[in-house]
mmCIF file with all atom_site columns, C-alpha atoms in Angstrom:
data_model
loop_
_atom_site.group_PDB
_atom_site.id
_atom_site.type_symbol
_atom_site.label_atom_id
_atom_site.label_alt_id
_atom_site.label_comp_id
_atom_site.label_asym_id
_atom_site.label_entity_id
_atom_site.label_seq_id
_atom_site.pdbx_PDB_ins_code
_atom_site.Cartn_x
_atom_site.Cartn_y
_atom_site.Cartn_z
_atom_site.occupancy
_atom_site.B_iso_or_equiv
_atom_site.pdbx_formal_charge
_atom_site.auth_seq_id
_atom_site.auth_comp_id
_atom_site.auth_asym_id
_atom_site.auth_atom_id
_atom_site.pdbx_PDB_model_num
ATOM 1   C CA . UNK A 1 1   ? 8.455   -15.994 14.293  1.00 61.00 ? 202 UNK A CA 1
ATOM 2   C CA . UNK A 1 2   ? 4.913   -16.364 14.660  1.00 66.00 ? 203 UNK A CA 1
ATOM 3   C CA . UNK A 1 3   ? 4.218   -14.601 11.746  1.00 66.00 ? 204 UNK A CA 1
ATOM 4   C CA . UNK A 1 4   ? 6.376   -17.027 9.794   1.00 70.00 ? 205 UNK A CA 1
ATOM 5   C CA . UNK A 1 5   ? 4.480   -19.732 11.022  1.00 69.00 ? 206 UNK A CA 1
ATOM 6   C CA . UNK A 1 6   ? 1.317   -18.078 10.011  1.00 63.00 ? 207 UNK A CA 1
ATOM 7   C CA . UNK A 1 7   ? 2.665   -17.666 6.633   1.00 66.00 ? 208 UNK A CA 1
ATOM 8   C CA . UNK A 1 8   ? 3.739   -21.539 6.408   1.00 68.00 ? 209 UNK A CA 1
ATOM 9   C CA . UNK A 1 9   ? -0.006  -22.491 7.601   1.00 67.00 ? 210 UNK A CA 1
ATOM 10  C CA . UNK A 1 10  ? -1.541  -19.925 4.605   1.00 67.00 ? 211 UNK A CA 1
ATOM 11  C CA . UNK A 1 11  ? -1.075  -22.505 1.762   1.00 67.00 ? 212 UNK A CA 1
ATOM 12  C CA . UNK A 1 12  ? -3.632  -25.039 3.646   1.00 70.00 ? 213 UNK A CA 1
ATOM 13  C CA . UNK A 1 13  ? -5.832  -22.733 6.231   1.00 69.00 ? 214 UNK A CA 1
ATOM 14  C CA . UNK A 1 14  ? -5.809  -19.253 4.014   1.00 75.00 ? 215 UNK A CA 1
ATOM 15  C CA . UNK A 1 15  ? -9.473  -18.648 5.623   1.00 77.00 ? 216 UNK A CA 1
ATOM 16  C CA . UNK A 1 16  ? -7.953  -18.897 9.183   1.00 79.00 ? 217 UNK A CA 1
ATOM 17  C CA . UNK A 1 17  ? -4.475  -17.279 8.172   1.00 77.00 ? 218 UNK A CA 1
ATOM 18  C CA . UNK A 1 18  ? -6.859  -14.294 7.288   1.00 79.00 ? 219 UNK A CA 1
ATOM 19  C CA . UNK A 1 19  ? -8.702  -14.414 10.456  1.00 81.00 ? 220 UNK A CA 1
ATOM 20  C CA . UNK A 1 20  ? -5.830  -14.437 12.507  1.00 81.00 ? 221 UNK A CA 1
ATOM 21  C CA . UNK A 1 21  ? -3.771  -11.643 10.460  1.00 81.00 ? 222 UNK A CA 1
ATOM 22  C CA . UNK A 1 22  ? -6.933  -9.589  11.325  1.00 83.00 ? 223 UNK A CA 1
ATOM 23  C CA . UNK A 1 23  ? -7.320  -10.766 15.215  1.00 82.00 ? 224 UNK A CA 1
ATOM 24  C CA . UNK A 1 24  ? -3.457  -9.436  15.274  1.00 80.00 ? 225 UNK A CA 1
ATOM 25  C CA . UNK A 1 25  ? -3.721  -6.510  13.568  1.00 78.00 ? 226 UNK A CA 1
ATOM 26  C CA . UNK A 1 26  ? -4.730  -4.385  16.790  1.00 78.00 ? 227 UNK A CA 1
ATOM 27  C CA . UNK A 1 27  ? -1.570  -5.948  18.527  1.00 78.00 ? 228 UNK A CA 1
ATOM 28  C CA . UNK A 1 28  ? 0.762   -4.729  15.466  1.00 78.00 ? 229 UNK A CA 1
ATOM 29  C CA . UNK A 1 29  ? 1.504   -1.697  16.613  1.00 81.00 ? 230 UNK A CA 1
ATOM 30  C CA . UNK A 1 30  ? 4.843   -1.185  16.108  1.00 83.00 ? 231 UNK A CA 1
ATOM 31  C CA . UNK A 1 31  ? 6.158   -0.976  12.387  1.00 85.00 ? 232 UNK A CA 1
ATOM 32  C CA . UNK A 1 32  ? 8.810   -3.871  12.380  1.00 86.00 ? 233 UNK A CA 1
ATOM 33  C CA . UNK A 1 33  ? 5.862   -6.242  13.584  1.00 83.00 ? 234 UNK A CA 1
ATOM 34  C CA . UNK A 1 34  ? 3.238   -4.613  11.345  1.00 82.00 ? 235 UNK A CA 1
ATOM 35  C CA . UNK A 1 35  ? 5.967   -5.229  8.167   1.00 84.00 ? 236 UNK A CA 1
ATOM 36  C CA . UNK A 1 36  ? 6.943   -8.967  9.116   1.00 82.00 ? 237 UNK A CA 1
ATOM 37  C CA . UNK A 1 37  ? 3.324   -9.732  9.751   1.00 80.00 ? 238 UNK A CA 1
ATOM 38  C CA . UNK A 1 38  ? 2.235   -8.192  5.941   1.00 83.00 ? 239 UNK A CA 1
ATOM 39  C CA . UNK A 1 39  ? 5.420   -10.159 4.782   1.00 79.00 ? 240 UNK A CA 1
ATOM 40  C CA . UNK A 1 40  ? 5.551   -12.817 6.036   1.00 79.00 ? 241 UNK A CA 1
ATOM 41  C CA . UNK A 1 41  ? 1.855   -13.734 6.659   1.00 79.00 ? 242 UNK A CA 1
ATOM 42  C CA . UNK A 1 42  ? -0.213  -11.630 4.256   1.00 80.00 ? 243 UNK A CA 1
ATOM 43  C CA . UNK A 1 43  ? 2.172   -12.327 1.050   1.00 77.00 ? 244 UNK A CA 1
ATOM 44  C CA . UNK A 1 44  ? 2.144   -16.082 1.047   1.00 77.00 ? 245 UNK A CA 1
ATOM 45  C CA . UNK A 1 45  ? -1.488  -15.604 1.489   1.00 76.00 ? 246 UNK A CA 1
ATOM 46  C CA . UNK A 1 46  ? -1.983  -13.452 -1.754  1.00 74.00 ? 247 UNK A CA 1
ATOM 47  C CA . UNK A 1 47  ? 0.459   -15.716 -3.641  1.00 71.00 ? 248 UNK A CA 1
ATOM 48  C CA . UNK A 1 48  ? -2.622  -18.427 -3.074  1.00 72.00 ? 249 UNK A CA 1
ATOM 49  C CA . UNK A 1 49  ? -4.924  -16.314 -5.195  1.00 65.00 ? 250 UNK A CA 1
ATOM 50  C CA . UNK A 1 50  ? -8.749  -14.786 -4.442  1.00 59.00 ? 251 UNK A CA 1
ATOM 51  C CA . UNK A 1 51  ? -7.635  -11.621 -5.438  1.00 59.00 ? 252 UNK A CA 1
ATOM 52  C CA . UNK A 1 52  ? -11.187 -9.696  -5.229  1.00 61.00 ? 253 UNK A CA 1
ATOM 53  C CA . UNK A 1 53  ? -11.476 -11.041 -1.696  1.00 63.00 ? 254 UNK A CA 1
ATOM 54  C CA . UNK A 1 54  ? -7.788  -10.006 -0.680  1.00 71.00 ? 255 UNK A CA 1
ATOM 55  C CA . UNK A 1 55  ? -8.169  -6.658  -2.372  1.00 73.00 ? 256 UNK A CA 1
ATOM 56  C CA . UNK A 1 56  ? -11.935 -6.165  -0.550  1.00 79.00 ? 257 UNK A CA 1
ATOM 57  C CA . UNK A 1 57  ? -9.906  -7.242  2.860   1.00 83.00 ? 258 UNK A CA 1
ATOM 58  C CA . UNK A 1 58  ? -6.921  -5.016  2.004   1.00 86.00 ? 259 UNK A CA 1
ATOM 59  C CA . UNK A 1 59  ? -9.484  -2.302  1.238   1.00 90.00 ? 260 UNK A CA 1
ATOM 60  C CA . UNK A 1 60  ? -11.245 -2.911  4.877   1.00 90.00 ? 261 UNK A CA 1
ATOM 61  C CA . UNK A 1 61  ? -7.440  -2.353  6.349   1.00 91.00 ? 262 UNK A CA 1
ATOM 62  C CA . UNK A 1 62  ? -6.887  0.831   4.602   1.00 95.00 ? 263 UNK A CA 1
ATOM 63  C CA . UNK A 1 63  ? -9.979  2.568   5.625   1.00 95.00 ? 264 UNK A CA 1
ATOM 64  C CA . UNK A 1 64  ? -9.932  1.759   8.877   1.00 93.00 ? 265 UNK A CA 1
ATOM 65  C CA . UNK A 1 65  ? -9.949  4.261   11.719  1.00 93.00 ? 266 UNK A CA 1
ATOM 66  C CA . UNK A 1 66  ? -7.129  2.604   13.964  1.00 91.00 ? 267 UNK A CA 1
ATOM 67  C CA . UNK A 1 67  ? -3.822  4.036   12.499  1.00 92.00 ? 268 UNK A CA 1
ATOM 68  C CA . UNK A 1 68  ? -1.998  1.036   12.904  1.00 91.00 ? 269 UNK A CA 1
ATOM 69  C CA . UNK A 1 69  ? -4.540  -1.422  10.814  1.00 92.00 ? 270 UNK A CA 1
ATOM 70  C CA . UNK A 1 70  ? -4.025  1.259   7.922   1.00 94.00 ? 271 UNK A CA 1
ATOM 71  C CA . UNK A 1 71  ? 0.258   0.914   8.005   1.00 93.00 ? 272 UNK A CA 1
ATOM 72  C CA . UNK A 1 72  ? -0.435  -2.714  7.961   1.00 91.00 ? 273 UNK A CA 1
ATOM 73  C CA . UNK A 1 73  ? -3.041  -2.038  4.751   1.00 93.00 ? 274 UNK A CA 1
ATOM 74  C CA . UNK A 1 74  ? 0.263   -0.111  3.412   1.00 94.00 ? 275 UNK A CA 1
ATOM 75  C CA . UNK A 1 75  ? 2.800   -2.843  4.637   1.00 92.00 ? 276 UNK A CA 1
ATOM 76  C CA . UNK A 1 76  ? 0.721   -5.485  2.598   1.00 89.00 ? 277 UNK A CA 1
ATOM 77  C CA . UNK A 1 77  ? 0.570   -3.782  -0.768  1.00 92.00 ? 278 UNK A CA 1
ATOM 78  C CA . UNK A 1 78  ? 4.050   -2.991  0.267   1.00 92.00 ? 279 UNK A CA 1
ATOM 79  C CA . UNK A 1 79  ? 4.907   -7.107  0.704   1.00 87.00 ? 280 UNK A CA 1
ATOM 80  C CA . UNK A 1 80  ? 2.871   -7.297  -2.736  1.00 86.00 ? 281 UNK A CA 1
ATOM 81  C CA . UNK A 1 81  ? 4.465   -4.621  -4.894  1.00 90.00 ? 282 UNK A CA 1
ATOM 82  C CA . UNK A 1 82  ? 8.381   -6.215  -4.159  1.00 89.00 ? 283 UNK A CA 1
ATOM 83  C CA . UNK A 1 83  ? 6.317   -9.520  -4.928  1.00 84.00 ? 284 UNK A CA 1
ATOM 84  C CA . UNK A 1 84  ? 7.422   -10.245 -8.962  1.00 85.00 ? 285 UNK A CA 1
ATOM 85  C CA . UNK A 1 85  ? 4.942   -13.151 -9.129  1.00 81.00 ? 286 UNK A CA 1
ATOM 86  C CA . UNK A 1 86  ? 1.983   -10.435 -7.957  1.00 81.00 ? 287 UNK A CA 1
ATOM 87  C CA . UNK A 1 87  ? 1.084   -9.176  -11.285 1.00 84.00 ? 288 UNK A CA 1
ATOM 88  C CA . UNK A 1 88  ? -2.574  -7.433  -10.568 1.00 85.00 ? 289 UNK A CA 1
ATOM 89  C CA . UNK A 1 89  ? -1.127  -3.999  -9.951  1.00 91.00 ? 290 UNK A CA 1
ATOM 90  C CA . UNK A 1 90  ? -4.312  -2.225  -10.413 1.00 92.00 ? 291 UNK A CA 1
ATOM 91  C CA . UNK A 1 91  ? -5.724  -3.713  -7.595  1.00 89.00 ? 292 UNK A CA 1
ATOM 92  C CA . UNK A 1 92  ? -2.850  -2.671  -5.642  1.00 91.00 ? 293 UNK A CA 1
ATOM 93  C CA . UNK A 1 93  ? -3.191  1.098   -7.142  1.00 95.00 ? 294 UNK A CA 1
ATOM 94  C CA . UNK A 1 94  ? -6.997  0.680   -6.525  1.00 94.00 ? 295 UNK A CA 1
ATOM 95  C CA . UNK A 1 95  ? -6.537  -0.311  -2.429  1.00 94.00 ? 296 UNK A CA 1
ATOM 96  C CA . UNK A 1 96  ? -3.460  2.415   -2.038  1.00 96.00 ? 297 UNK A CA 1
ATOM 97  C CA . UNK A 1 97  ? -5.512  5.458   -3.625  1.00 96.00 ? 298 UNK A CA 1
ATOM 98  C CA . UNK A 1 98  ? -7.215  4.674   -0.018  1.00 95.00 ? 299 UNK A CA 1
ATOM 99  C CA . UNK A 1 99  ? -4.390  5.551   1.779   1.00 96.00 ? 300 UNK A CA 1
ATOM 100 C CA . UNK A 1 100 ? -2.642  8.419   -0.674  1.00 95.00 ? 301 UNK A CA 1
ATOM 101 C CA . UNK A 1 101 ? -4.183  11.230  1.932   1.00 92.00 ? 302 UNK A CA 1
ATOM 102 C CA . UNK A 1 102 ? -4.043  9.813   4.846   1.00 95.00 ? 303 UNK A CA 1
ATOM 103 C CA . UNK A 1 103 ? -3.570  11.959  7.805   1.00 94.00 ? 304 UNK A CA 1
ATOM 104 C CA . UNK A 1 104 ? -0.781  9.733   9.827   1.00 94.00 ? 305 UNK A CA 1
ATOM 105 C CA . UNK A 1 105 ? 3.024   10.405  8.057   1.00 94.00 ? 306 UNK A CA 1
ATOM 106 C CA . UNK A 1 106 ? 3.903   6.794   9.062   1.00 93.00 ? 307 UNK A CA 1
ATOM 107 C CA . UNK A 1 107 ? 0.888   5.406   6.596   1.00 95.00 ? 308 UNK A CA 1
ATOM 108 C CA . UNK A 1 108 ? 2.089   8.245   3.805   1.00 95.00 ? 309 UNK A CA 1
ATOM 109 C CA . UNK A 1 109 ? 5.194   7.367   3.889   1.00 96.00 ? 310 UNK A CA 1
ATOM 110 C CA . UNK A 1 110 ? 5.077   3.145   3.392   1.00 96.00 ? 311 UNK A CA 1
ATOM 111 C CA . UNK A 1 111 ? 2.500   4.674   0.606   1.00 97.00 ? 312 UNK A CA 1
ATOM 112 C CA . UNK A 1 112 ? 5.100   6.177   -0.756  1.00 97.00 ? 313 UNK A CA 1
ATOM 113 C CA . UNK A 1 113 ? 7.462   2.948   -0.707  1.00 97.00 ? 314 UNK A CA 1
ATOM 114 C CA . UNK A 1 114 ? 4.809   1.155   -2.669  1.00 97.00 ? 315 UNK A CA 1
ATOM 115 C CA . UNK A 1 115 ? 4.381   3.635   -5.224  1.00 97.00 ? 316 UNK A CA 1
ATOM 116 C CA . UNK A 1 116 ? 8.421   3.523   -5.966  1.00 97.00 ? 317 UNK A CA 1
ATOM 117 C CA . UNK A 1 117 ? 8.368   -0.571  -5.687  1.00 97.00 ? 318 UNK A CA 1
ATOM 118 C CA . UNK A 1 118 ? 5.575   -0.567  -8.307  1.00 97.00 ? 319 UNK A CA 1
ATOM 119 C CA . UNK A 1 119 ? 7.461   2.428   -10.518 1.00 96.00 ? 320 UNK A CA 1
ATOM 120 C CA . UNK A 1 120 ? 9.876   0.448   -12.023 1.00 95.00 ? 321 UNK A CA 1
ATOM 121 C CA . UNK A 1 121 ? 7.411   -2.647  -12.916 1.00 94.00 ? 322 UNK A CA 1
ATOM 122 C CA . UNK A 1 122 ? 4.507   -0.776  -14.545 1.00 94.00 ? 323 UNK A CA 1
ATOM 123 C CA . UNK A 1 123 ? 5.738   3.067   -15.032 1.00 94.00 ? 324 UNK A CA 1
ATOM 124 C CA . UNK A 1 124 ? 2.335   4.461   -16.944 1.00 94.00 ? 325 UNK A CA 1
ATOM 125 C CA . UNK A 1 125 ? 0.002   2.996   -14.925 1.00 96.00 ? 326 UNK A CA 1
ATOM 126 C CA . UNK A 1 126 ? 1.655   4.435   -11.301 1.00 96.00 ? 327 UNK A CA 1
ATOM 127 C CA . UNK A 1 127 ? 2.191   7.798   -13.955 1.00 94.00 ? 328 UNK A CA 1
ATOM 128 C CA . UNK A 1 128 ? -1.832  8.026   -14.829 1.00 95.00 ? 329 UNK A CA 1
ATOM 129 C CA . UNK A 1 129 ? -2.475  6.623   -10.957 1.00 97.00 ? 330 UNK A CA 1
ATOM 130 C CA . UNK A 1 130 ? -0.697  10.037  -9.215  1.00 96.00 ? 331 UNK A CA 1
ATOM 131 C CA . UNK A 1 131 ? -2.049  12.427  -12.146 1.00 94.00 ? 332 UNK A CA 1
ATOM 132 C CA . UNK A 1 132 ? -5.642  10.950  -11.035 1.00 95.00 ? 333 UNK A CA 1
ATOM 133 C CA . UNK A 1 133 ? -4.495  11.551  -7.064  1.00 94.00 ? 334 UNK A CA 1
ATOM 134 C CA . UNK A 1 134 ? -2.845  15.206  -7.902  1.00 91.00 ? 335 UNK A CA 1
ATOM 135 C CA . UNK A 1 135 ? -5.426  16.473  -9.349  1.00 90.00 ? 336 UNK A CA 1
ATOM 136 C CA . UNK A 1 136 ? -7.678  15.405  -6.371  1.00 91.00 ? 337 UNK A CA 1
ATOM 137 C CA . UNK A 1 137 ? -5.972  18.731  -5.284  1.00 87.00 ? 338 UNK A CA 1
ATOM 138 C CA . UNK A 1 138 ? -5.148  17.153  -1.173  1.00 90.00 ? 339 UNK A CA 1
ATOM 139 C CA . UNK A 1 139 ? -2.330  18.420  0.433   1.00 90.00 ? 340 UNK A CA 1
ATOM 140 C CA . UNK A 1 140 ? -1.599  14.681  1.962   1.00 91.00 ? 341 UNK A CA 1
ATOM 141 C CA . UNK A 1 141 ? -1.935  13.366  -1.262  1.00 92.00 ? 342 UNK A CA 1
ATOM 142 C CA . UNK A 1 142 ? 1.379   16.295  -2.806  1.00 92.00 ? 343 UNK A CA 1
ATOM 143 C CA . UNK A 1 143 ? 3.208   15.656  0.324   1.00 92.00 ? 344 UNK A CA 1
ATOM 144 C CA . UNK A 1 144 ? 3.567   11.817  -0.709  1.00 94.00 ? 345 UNK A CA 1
ATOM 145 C CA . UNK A 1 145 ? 4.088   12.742  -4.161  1.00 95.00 ? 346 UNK A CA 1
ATOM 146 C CA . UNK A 1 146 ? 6.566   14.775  -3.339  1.00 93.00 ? 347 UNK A CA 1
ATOM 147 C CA . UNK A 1 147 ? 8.462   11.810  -1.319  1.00 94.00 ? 348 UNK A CA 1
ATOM 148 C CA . UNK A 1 148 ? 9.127   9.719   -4.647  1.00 96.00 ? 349 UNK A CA 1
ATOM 149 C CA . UNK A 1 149 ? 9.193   12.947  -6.444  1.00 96.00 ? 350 UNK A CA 1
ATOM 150 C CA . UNK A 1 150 ? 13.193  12.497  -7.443  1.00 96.00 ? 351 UNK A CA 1
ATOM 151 C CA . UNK A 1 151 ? 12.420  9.169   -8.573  1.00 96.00 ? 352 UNK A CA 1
ATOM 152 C CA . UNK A 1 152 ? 9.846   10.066  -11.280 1.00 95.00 ? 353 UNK A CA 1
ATOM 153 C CA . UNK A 1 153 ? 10.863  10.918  -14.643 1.00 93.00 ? 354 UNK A CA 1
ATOM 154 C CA . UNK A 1 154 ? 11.078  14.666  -16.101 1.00 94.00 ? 355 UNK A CA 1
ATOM 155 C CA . UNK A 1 155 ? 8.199   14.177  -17.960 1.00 92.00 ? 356 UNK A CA 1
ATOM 156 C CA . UNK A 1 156 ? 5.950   13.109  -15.135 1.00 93.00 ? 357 UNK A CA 1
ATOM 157 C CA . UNK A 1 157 ? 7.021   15.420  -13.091 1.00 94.00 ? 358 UNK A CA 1
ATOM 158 C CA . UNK A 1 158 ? 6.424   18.143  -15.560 1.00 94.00 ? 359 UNK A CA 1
ATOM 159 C CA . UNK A 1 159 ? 2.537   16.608  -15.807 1.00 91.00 ? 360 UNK A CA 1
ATOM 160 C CA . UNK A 1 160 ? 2.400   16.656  -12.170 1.00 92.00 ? 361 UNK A CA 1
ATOM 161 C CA . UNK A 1 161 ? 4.011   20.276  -11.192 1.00 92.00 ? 362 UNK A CA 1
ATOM 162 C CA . UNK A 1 162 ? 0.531   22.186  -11.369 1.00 91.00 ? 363 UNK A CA 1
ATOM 163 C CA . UNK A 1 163 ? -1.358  20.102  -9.227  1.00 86.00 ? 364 UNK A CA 1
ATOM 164 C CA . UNK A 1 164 ? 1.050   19.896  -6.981  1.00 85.00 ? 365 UNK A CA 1
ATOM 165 C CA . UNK A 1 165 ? 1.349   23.708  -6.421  1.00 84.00 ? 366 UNK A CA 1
ATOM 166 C CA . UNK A 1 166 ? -2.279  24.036  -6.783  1.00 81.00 ? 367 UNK A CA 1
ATOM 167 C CA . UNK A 1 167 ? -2.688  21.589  -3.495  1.00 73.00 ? 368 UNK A CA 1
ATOM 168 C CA . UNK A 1 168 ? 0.375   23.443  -1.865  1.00 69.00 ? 369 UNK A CA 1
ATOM 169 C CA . UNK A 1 169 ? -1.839  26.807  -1.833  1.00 55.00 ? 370 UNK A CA 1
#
């Protein structure tokens, strides 16, 4: 509830909304109230525009040290990506390549949700985005990949293959 009323306030305090989504963040430690605060709060907020300053504050989330702050970085894009009116997907690609090897599964694994909400809206960009990760050769980084990994097409999949056993050795 209160991060639906955050959200409502957004449109005419986005400064403060920002502010307070960060105050909260150390509270948000439990994944339904990290994902309704990124939904309900942080989406109406990015619908607003300033995209270089929500990407630079998104980027701030996902490098974070406090494992919770980076799920919420992940939450965000995720709110974003199932957002058709959000149409800057490289920024959302550019903030998430933060998070493809991170160390905690529950990040890696709303990583992974973002990656298959933004497959189906720009396939060649996530397909060039995860041959840029695999080849970073991180075992993190194959273990997501290998989440989504029946949702990519044969022919990514084929690109990907030798990375992906390269990382595994």
């Amino acid at each position: 509830m209160a991060a639906q009323l955050l959200g409502m306030a957004a449109p005419f305090l986005p400064a403060e909304t920002l502010q307070r989504i960060t105050r909260w963040l150390p509270q948000a430690d439990d994944p339904p109230i990290n994902d309704g605060l990124a939904r309900e709060a942080f989406a109406p907020l990015a619908r607003l525009g300033a995209p270089q300053l929500l990407t630079e504050t998104a980027r701030s989330w996902a490098t974070a040290p406090e494992k919770w702050t980076r799920r919420f970085a992940a939450a965000a894009l995720l709110a974003l990506a199932e957002d058709r009116q959000f149409e800057n997907i490289p920024a959302l690609l550019a903030v998430l390549a933060e998070l493809m090897a991170d160390p905690e599964p529950d990040v890696r694994k709303v990583a992974a949700e973002v990656l298959l909400a933004l497959l189906p809206r720009s396939p060649a960009e996530v397909r060039r985005f995860l041959r840029d990760q695999a080849r970073l050769g991180r075992r993190a980084t194959a273990r997501l990949i290998r989440q989504i990994w029946p949702a990519l097409d044969a022919e990514t999949q084929a690109v990907l293959q030798p990375w992906l056993r390269a990382a595994s050795l």
